[in-house]
């Protein structure tokens, strides 16, 4: 390992509890090998036992990206991780297929930490100011930590699937062309193995694509992935609650003083909106004010939901990339199916030719048996007039006559077969 890596092995959890090895990687680039029980990970990340079933290697779960209150549970191909706003926990970091991803993720986290250090984000900004700061063209856009890890995971998984698709395509096209030119058992076995890999790869790519599509279709699910914003919102709400408790008495007094003026002014405005009548009953006023309060509360709830356009663009880019892989695999699958159709047509044509040859041979055998019957008559030890009166001339005439008759019968049978469309 590199000199800047800090790998520490610790035992966490009660003695006797079932622990797993996790790679803990912080937002500043430090990483540790940790053995922790499920209960302690649940306390650290706020996840439930049901969420851990997604990461269980003994269970077959499809590709999943799900957001919780304090963490993101990610299960994509070989990558199984728990992402929080400040750290990431990898379950199978020692897998040979995951080791290159771990190094790449560590490099991206270090780069993100350097970027954040060089361009610190202002503190105490509300949602509007944060949006303006993120859209500021004079400085580089900085993604939150959880999105950096999520992007690294998507990049590793989708690039791996795309690489497998390219390798399979390079192997499949020559094998299919060779099978087309020469149908043999060896070529058929190669194509069968390639098709099995293609079917498995198609299912894997489709699972990742479906998960991204489901996320993009639901803004609520994408909003759950904004861990940093949710954490900042929670701190803001806690500070606001503390401030409102201190100023509660003053606010109640101010409301009592201003309420009559507000009622009179609002009643007058409502009467003008309803036709210019200066009188307005108390019931109508309460209904309108209630509607305005409900609309205000709904707007407050909606404004509390994180703007998902940033994540939508991030996921959309990888959705387009995985879509290109799906199209490539679909084209390769169509080529395999076309080759299979061609092979089946060729085999059917060969089978038809064999059947036609069998008909021709069978007809020739029947006619030849008639000639054999004539030969058998001559071979019998019986007395016939041809032996007494005839000589060699009559004997040869009989032989050639039977032969000609057999040939004529054969050609007549072939003409009849063609007329009945039994032969081409």
PDB file of N, CA, C and O in Angstrom, residues 139-200:
ATOM      1  N   UNK A 139     -16.815  29.729 -10.233  1.00  0.00           N
ATOM      2  CA  UNK A 139     -16.090  28.723  -9.467  1.00  0.00           C
ATOM      3  C   UNK A 139     -16.602  27.350  -9.824  1.00  0.00           C
ATOM      4  O   UNK A 139     -17.706  27.179 -10.315  1.00  0.00           O
ATOM      5  N   UNK A 140     -15.788  26.368  -9.557  1.00  0.00           N
ATOM      6  CA  UNK A 140     -16.128  25.004  -9.926  1.00  0.00           C
ATOM      7  C   UNK A 140     -17.203  24.448  -9.002  1.00  0.00           C
ATOM      8  O   UNK A 140     -17.207  24.689  -7.808  1.00  0.00           O
ATOM      9  N   UNK A 141     -18.109  23.677  -9.576  1.00  0.00           N
ATOM     10  CA  UNK A 141     -19.193  23.081  -8.810  1.00  0.00           C
ATOM     11  C   UNK A 141     -18.638  21.938  -7.957  1.00  0.00           C
ATOM     12  O   UNK A 141     -17.921  21.078  -8.454  1.00  0.00           O
ATOM     13  N   UNK A 142     -18.969  21.933  -6.688  1.00  0.00           N
ATOM     14  CA  UNK A 142     -18.461  20.930  -5.759  1.00  0.00           C
ATOM     15  C   UNK A 142     -19.618  20.051  -5.329  1.00  0.00           C
ATOM     16  O   UNK A 142     -20.604  20.536  -4.760  1.00  0.00           O
ATOM     17  N   UNK A 143     -19.498  18.767  -5.603  1.00  0.00           N
ATOM     18  CA  UNK A 143     -20.528  17.823  -5.202  1.00  0.00           C
ATOM     19  C   UNK A 143     -20.353  17.462  -3.736  1.00  0.00           C
ATOM     20  O   UNK A 143     -19.235  17.457  -3.218  1.00  0.00           O
ATOM     21  N   UNK A 144     -21.447  17.133  -3.044  1.00  0.00           N
ATOM     22  CA  UNK A 144     -21.306  16.632  -1.676  1.00  0.00           C
ATOM     23  C   UNK A 144     -20.613  15.275  -1.664  1.00  0.00           C
ATOM     24  O   UNK A 144     -20.521  14.584  -2.684  1.00  0.00           O
ATOM     25  N   UNK A 145     -20.137  14.904  -0.480  1.00  0.00           N
ATOM     26  CA  UNK A 145     -19.329  13.692  -0.365  1.00  0.00           C
ATOM     27  C   UNK A 145     -20.088  12.458  -0.834  1.00  0.00           C
ATOM     28  O   UNK A 145     -19.522  11.609  -1.543  1.00  0.00           O
ATOM     29  N   UNK A 146     -21.365  12.349  -0.459  1.00  0.00           N
ATOM     30  CA  UNK A 146     -22.115  11.140  -0.817  1.00  0.00           C
ATOM     31  C   UNK A 146     -22.278  11.011  -2.329  1.00  0.00           C
ATOM     32  O   UNK A 146     -22.302   9.896  -2.864  1.00  0.00           O
ATOM     33  N   UNK A 147     -22.361  12.143  -3.046  1.00  0.00           N
ATOM     34  CA  UNK A 147     -22.482  12.077  -4.493  1.00  0.00           C
ATOM     35  C   UNK A 147     -21.155  11.710  -5.145  1.00  0.00           C
ATOM     36  O   UNK A 147     -21.137  11.081  -6.214  1.00  0.00           O
ATOM     37  N   UNK A 148     -20.052  12.119  -4.536  1.00  0.00           N
ATOM     38  CA  UNK A 148     -18.742  11.727  -5.056  1.00  0.00           C
ATOM     39  C   UNK A 148     -18.582  10.206  -4.991  1.00  0.00           C
ATOM     40  O   UNK A 148     -18.142   9.566  -5.951  1.00  0.00           O
ATOM     41  N   UNK A 149     -18.970   9.625  -3.857  1.00  0.00           N
ATOM     42  CA  UNK A 149     -18.879   8.163  -3.707  1.00  0.00           C
ATOM     43  C   UNK A 149     -19.872   7.472  -4.636  1.00  0.00           C
ATOM     44  O   UNK A 149     -19.543   6.467  -5.291  1.00  0.00           O
ATOM     45  N   UNK A 150     -21.098   8.001  -4.718  1.00  0.00           N
ATOM     46  CA  UNK A 150     -22.100   7.410  -5.593  1.00  0.00           C
ATOM     47  C   UNK A 150     -21.656   7.448  -7.051  1.00  0.00           C
ATOM     48  O   UNK A 150     -21.813   6.468  -7.787  1.00  0.00           O
ATOM     49  N   UNK A 151     -21.078   8.562  -7.456  1.00  0.00           N
ATOM     50  CA  UNK A 151     -20.597   8.679  -8.831  1.00  0.00           C
ATOM     51  C   UNK A 151     -19.462   7.701  -9.096  1.00  0.00           C
ATOM     52  O   UNK A 151     -19.389   7.089 -10.168  1.00  0.00           O
ATOM     53  N   UNK A 152     -18.565   7.528  -8.122  1.00  0.00           N
ATOM     54  CA  UNK A 152     -17.462   6.576  -8.287  1.00  0.00           C
ATOM     55  C   UNK A 152     -18.000   5.151  -8.427  1.00  0.00           C
ATOM     56  O   UNK A 152     -17.502   4.369  -9.247  1.00  0.00           O
ATOM     57  N   UNK A 153     -18.995   4.819  -7.636  1.00  0.00           N
ATOM     58  CA  UNK A 153     -19.588   3.477  -7.725  1.00  0.00           C
ATOM     59  C   UNK A 153     -20.257   3.255  -9.072  1.00  0.00           C
ATOM     60  O   UNK A 153     -20.079   2.205  -9.707  1.00  0.00           O
ATOM     61  N   UNK A 154     -21.034   4.233  -9.514  1.00  0.00           N
ATOM     62  CA  UNK A 154     -21.700   4.104 -10.811  1.00  0.00           C
ATOM     63  C   UNK A 154     -20.685   4.022 -11.942  1.00  0.00           C
ATOM     64  O   UNK A 154     -20.846   3.225 -12.878  1.00  0.00           O
ATOM     65  N   UNK A 155     -19.658   4.839 -11.865  1.00  0.00           N
ATOM     66  CA  UNK A 155     -18.633   4.833 -12.902  1.00  0.00           C
ATOM     67  C   UNK A 155     -17.934   3.478 -12.976  1.00  0.00           C
ATOM     68  O   UNK A 155     -17.709   2.931 -14.070  1.00  0.00           O
ATOM     69  N   UNK A 156     -17.600   2.913 -11.801  1.00  0.00           N
ATOM     70  CA  UNK A 156     -16.907   1.622 -11.785  1.00  0.00           C
ATOM     71  C   UNK A 156     -17.802   0.508 -12.323  1.00  0.00           C
ATOM     72  O   UNK A 156     -17.370  -0.312 -13.137  1.00  0.00           O
ATOM     73  N   UNK A 157     -19.053   0.487 -11.888  1.00  0.00           N
ATOM     74  CA  UNK A 157     -19.956  -0.597 -12.288  1.00  0.00           C
ATOM     75  C   UNK A 157     -20.291  -0.506 -13.770  1.00  0.00           C
ATOM     76  O   UNK A 157     -20.202  -1.492 -14.514  1.00  0.00           O
ATOM     77  N   UNK A 158     -20.672   0.683 -14.223  1.00  0.00           N
ATOM     78  CA  UNK A 158     -21.093   0.833 -15.616  1.00  0.00           C
ATOM     79  C   UNK A 158     -19.909   0.653 -16.558  1.00  0.00           C
ATOM     80  O   UNK A 158     -20.039   0.041 -17.628  1.00  0.00           O
ATOM     81  N   UNK A 159     -18.736   1.148 -16.173  1.00  0.00           N
ATOM     82  CA  UNK A 159     -17.548   0.941 -17.006  1.00  0.00           C
ATOM     83  C   UNK A 159     -17.190  -0.534 -17.080  1.00  0.00           C
ATOM     84  O   UNK A 159     -16.781  -1.034 -18.145  1.00  0.00           O
ATOM     85  N   UNK A 160     -17.336  -1.243 -15.954  1.00  0.00           N
ATOM     86  CA  UNK A 160     -17.056  -2.679 -15.959  1.00  0.00           C
ATOM     87  C   UNK A 160     -18.020  -3.427 -16.870  1.00  0.00           C
ATOM     88  O   UNK A 160     -17.608  -4.298 -17.657  1.00  0.00           O
ATOM     89  N   UNK A 161     -19.303  -3.089 -16.796  1.00  0.00           N
ATOM     90  CA  UNK A 161     -20.285  -3.742 -17.665  1.00  0.00           C
ATOM     91  C   UNK A 161     -20.037  -3.401 -19.134  1.00  0.00           C
ATOM     92  O   UNK A 161     -20.159  -4.268 -20.009  1.00  0.00           O
ATOM     93  N   UNK A 162     -19.683  -2.159 -19.394  1.00  0.00           N
ATOM     94  CA  UNK A 162     -19.406  -1.763 -20.771  1.00  0.00           C
ATOM     95  C   UNK A 162     -18.171  -2.470 -21.302  1.00  0.00           C
ATOM     96  O   UNK A 162     -18.136  -2.891 -22.474  1.00  0.00           O
ATOM     97  N   UNK A 163     -17.164  -2.632 -20.447  1.00  0.00           N
ATOM     98  CA  UNK A 163     -15.957  -3.341 -20.862  1.00  0.00           C
ATOM     99  C   UNK A 163     -16.267  -4.811 -21.149  1.00  0.00           C
ATOM    100  O   UNK A 163     -15.774  -5.383 -22.141  1.00  0.00           O
ATOM    101  N   UNK A 164     -17.084  -5.430 -20.307  1.00  0.00           N
ATOM    102  CA  UNK A 164     -17.471  -6.817 -20.560  1.00  0.00           C
ATOM    103  C   UNK A 164     -18.257  -6.943 -21.857  1.00  0.00           C
ATOM    104  O   UNK A 164     -18.089  -7.918 -22.610  1.00  0.00           O
ATOM    105  N   UNK A 165     -19.109  -5.955 -22.132  1.00  0.00           N
ATOM    106  CA  UNK A 165     -19.882  -5.985 -23.378  1.00  0.00           C
ATOM    107  C   UNK A 165     -18.958  -5.872 -24.591  1.00  0.00           C
ATOM    108  O   UNK A 165     -19.148  -6.567 -25.610  1.00  0.00           O
ATOM    109  N   UNK A 166     -17.946  -5.018 -24.495  1.00  0.00           N
ATOM    110  CA  UNK A 166     -17.001  -4.868 -25.612  1.00  0.00           C
ATOM    111  C   UNK A 166     -16.197  -6.140 -25.832  1.00  0.00           C
ATOM    112  O   UNK A 166     -15.979  -6.567 -26.982  1.00  0.00           O
ATOM    113  N   UNK A 167     -15.739  -6.749 -24.742  1.00  0.00           N
ATOM    114  CA  UNK A 167     -14.969  -7.992 -24.868  1.00  0.00           C
ATOM    115  C   UNK A 167     -15.836  -9.104 -25.465  1.00  0.00           C
ATOM    116  O   UNK A 167     -15.396  -9.857 -26.351  1.00  0.00           O
ATOM    117  N   UNK A 168     -17.067  -9.192 -24.993  1.00  0.00           N
ATOM    118  CA  UNK A 168     -17.969 -10.215 -25.520  1.00  0.00           C
ATOM    119  C   UNK A 168     -18.269  -9.989 -26.996  1.00  0.00           C
ATOM    120  O   UNK A 168     -18.363 -10.947 -27.775  1.00  0.00           O
ATOM    121  N   UNK A 169     -18.397  -8.732 -27.384  1.00  0.00           N
ATOM    122  CA  UNK A 169     -18.647  -8.428 -28.793  1.00  0.00           C
ATOM    123  C   UNK A 169     -17.462  -8.837 -29.662  1.00  0.00           C
ATOM    124  O   UNK A 169     -17.646  -9.395 -30.769  1.00  0.00           O
ATOM    125  N   UNK A 170     -16.242  -8.573 -29.173  1.00  0.00           N
ATOM    126  CA  UNK A 170     -15.050  -8.953 -29.934  1.00  0.00           C
ATOM    127  C   UNK A 170     -14.935 -10.469 -30.075  1.00  0.00           C
ATOM    128  O   UNK A 170     -14.411 -10.964 -31.088  1.00  0.00           O
ATOM    129  N   UNK A 171     -15.400 -11.207 -29.083  1.00  0.00           N
ATOM    130  CA  UNK A 171     -15.358 -12.665 -29.170  1.00  0.00           C
ATOM    131  C   UNK A 171     -16.516 -13.221 -29.989  1.00  0.00           C
ATOM    132  O   UNK A 171     -16.367 -14.258 -30.669  1.00  0.00           O
ATOM    133  N   UNK A 172     -17.653 -12.566 -29.921  1.00  0.00           N
ATOM    134  CA  UNK A 172     -18.856 -13.129 -30.533  1.00  0.00           C
ATOM    135  C   UNK A 172     -18.863 -12.977 -32.053  1.00  0.00           C
ATOM    136  O   UNK A 172     -19.223 -13.917 -32.776  1.00  0.00           O
ATOM    137  N   UNK A 173     -18.476 -11.814 -32.550  1.00  0.00           N
ATOM    138  CA  UNK A 173     -18.592 -11.567 -33.987  1.00  0.00           C
ATOM    139  C   UNK A 173     -17.762 -12.549 -34.818  1.00  0.00           C
ATOM    140  O   UNK A 173     -18.288 -13.137 -35.784  1.00  0.00           O
ATOM    141  N   UNK A 174     -16.459 -12.786 -34.499  1.00  0.00           N
ATOM    142  CA  UNK A 174     -15.728 -13.791 -35.287  1.00  0.00           C
ATOM    143  C   UNK A 174     -16.308 -15.200 -35.147  1.00  0.00           C
ATOM    144  O   UNK A 174     -16.332 -15.961 -36.129  1.00  0.00           O
ATOM    145  N   UNK A 175     -16.763 -15.554 -33.953  1.00  0.00           N
ATOM    146  CA  UNK A 175     -17.325 -16.886 -33.755  1.00  0.00           C
ATOM    147  C   UNK A 175     -18.602 -17.068 -34.573  1.00  0.00           C
ATOM    148  O   UNK A 175     -18.826 -18.134 -35.173  1.00  0.00           O
ATOM    149  N   UNK A 176     -19.430 -16.047 -34.618  1.00  0.00           N
ATOM    150  CA  UNK A 176     -20.666 -16.139 -35.387  1.00  0.00           C
ATOM    151  C   UNK A 176     -20.376 -16.209 -36.881  1.00  0.00           C
ATOM    152  O   UNK A 176     -21.026 -16.977 -37.621  1.00  0.00           O
ATOM    153  N   UNK A 177     -19.425 -15.412 -37.340  1.00  0.00           N
ATOM    154  CA  UNK A 177     -19.070 -15.460 -38.764  1.00  0.00           C
ATOM    155  C   UNK A 177     -18.480 -16.815 -39.142  1.00  0.00           C
ATOM    156  O   UNK A 177     -18.764 -17.343 -40.235  1.00  0.00           O
ATOM    157  N   UNK A 178     -17.680 -17.366 -38.252  1.00  0.00           N
ATOM    158  CA  UNK A 178     -17.095 -18.687 -38.528  1.00  0.00           C
ATOM    159  C   UNK A 178     -18.158 -19.771 -38.553  1.00  0.00           C
ATOM    160  O   UNK A 178     -18.100 -20.698 -39.372  1.00  0.00           O
ATOM    161  N   UNK A 179     -19.131 -19.653 -37.666  1.00  0.00           N
ATOM    162  CA  UNK A 179     -20.224 -20.624 -37.667  1.00  0.00           C
ATOM    163  C   UNK A 179     -21.056 -20.505 -38.933  1.00  0.00           C
ATOM    164  O   UNK A 179     -21.551 -21.514 -39.457  1.00  0.00           O
ATOM    165  N   UNK A 180     -21.221 -19.285 -39.410  1.00  0.00           N
ATOM    166  CA  UNK A 180     -21.995 -19.095 -40.638  1.00  0.00           C
ATOM    167  C   UNK A 180     -21.316 -19.737 -41.838  1.00  0.00           C
ATOM    168  O   UNK A 180     -21.977 -20.321 -42.714  1.00  0.00           O
ATOM    169  N   UNK A 181     -19.991 -19.637 -41.875  1.00  0.00           N
ATOM    170  CA  UNK A 181     -19.263 -20.214 -43.000  1.00  0.00           C
ATOM    171  C   UNK A 181     -19.121 -21.731 -42.898  1.00  0.00           C
ATOM    172  O   UNK A 181     -19.093 -22.418 -43.922  1.00  0.00           O
ATOM    173  N   UNK A 182     -19.052 -22.232 -41.669  1.00  0.00           N
ATOM    174  CA  UNK A 182     -18.895 -23.672 -41.493  1.00  0.00           C
ATOM    175  C   UNK A 182     -19.624 -24.111 -40.229  1.00  0.00           C
ATOM    176  O   UNK A 182     -19.263 -23.715 -39.118  1.00  0.00           O
ATOM    177  N   UNK A 183     -20.629 -24.921 -40.429  1.00  0.00           N
ATOM    178  CA  UNK A 183     -21.403 -25.432 -39.304  1.00  0.00           C
ATOM    179  C   UNK A 183     -20.734 -26.707 -38.788  1.00  0.00           C
ATOM    180  O   UNK A 183     -20.690 -27.718 -39.489  1.00  0.00           O
ATOM    181  N   UNK A 184     -20.209 -26.608 -37.567  1.00  0.00           N
ATOM    182  CA  UNK A 184     -19.557 -27.760 -36.957  1.00  0.00           C
ATOM    183  C   UNK A 184     -19.893 -27.792 -35.473  1.00  0.00           C
ATOM    184  O   UNK A 184     -20.393 -26.815 -34.903  1.00  0.00           O
ATOM    185  N   UNK A 185     -19.613 -28.921 -34.867  1.00  0.00           N
ATOM    186  CA  UNK A 185     -19.904 -29.066 -33.437  1.00  0.00           C
ATOM    187  C   UNK A 185     -19.087 -28.107 -32.591  1.00  0.00           C
ATOM    188  O   UNK A 185     -19.588 -27.515 -31.629  1.00  0.00           O
ATOM    189  N   UNK A 186     -17.828 -27.907 -32.954  1.00  0.00           N
ATOM    190  CA  UNK A 186     -16.966 -27.003 -32.203  1.00  0.00           C
ATOM    191  C   UNK A 186     -17.469 -25.563 -32.294  1.00  0.00           C
ATOM    192  O   UNK A 186     -17.542 -24.853 -31.287  1.00  0.00           O
ATOM    193  N   UNK A 187     -17.840 -25.130 -33.485  1.00  0.00           N
ATOM    194  CA  UNK A 187     -18.347 -23.767 -33.650  1.00  0.00           C
ATOM    195  C   UNK A 187     -19.681 -23.568 -32.941  1.00  0.00           C
ATOM    196  O   UNK A 187     -19.936 -22.504 -32.359  1.00  0.00           O
ATOM    197  N   UNK A 188     -20.528 -24.572 -32.998  1.00  0.00           N
ATOM    198  CA  UNK A 188     -21.807 -24.479 -32.297  1.00  0.00           C
ATOM    199  C   UNK A 188     -21.612 -24.395 -30.785  1.00  0.00           C
ATOM    200  O   UNK A 188     -22.317 -23.655 -30.099  1.00  0.00           O
ATOM    201  N   UNK A 189     -20.637 -25.111 -30.260  1.00  0.00           N
ATOM    202  CA  UNK A 189     -20.365 -25.070 -28.823  1.00  0.00           C
ATOM    203  C   UNK A 189     -19.825 -23.698 -28.415  1.00  0.00           C
ATOM    204  O   UNK A 189     -20.187 -23.171 -27.352  1.00  0.00           O
ATOM    205  N   UNK A 190     -18.978 -23.120 -29.222  1.00  0.00           N
ATOM    206  CA  UNK A 190     -18.471 -21.777 -28.919  1.00  0.00           C
ATOM    207  C   UNK A 190     -19.599 -20.755 -28.904  1.00  0.00           C
ATOM    208  O   UNK A 190     -19.681 -19.913 -27.998  1.00  0.00           O
ATOM    209  N   UNK A 191     -20.461 -20.813 -29.867  1.00  0.00           N
ATOM    210  CA  UNK A 191     -21.580 -19.867 -29.926  1.00  0.00           C
ATOM    211  C   UNK A 191     -22.545 -20.092 -28.769  1.00  0.00           C
ATOM    212  O   UNK A 191     -23.101 -19.131 -28.213  1.00  0.00           O
ATOM    213  N   UNK A 192     -22.745 -21.322 -28.386  1.00  0.00           N
ATOM    214  CA  UNK A 192     -23.626 -21.591 -27.246  1.00  0.00           C
ATOM    215  C   UNK A 192     -23.063 -20.984 -25.970  1.00  0.00           C
ATOM    216  O   UNK A 192     -23.801 -20.387 -25.165  1.00  0.00           O
ATOM    217  N   UNK A 193     -21.766 -21.103 -25.767  1.00  0.00           N
ATOM    218  CA  UNK A 193     -21.136 -20.513 -24.586  1.00  0.00           C
ATOM    219  C   UNK A 193     -21.220 -18.991 -24.626  1.00  0.00           C
ATOM    220  O   UNK A 193     -21.496 -18.346 -23.593  1.00  0.00           O
ATOM    221  N   UNK A 194     -21.024 -18.411 -25.785  1.00  0.00           N
ATOM    222  CA  UNK A 194     -21.125 -16.946 -25.912  1.00  0.00           C
ATOM    223  C   UNK A 194     -22.547 -16.483 -25.643  1.00  0.00           C
ATOM    224  O   UNK A 194     -22.764 -15.447 -24.993  1.00  0.00           O
ATOM    225  N   UNK A 195     -23.516 -17.215 -26.121  1.00  0.00           N
ATOM    226  CA  UNK A 195     -24.909 -16.821 -25.892  1.00  0.00           C
ATOM    227  C   UNK A 195     -25.262 -16.900 -24.410  1.00  0.00           C
ATOM    228  O   UNK A 195     -26.007 -16.045 -23.892  1.00  0.00           O
ATOM    229  N   UNK A 196     -24.745 -17.882 -23.704  1.00  0.00           N
ATOM    230  CA  UNK A 196     -24.997 -17.975 -22.266  1.00  0.00           C
ATOM    231  C   UNK A 196     -24.424 -16.763 -21.539  1.00  0.00           C
ATOM    232  O   UNK A 196     -25.078 -16.177 -20.661  1.00  0.00           O
ATOM    233  N   UNK A 197     -23.215 -16.365 -21.894  1.00  0.00           N
ATOM    234  CA  UNK A 197     -22.626 -15.164 -21.291  1.00  0.00           C
ATOM    235  C   UNK A 197     -23.409 -13.919 -21.656  1.00  0.00           C
ATOM    236  O   UNK A 197     -23.579 -13.005 -20.830  1.00  0.00           O
ATOM    237  N   UNK A 198     -23.902 -13.879 -22.881  1.00  0.00           N
ATOM    238  CA  UNK A 198     -24.669 -12.714 -23.323  1.00  0.00           C
ATOM    239  C   UNK A 198     -25.971 -12.586 -22.548  1.00  0.00           C
ATOM    240  O   UNK A 198     -26.364 -11.479 -22.147  1.00  0.00           O
ATOM    241  N   UNK A 199     -26.645 -13.679 -22.308  1.00  0.00           N
ATOM    242  CA  UNK A 199     -27.898 -13.642 -21.553  1.00  0.00           C
ATOM    243  C   UNK A 199     -27.654 -13.175 -20.116  1.00  0.00           C
ATOM    244  O   UNK A 199     -28.392 -12.338 -19.583  1.00  0.00           O
ATOM    245  N   UNK A 200     -26.588 -13.695 -19.495  1.00  0.00           N
ATOM    246  CA  UNK A 200     -26.276 -13.282 -18.128  1.00  0.00           C
ATOM    247  C   UNK A 200     -25.894 -11.807 -18.068  1.00  0.00           C
ATOM    248  O   UNK A 200     -26.332 -11.069 -17.166  1.00  0.00           O
TER     249      UNK A 200
END
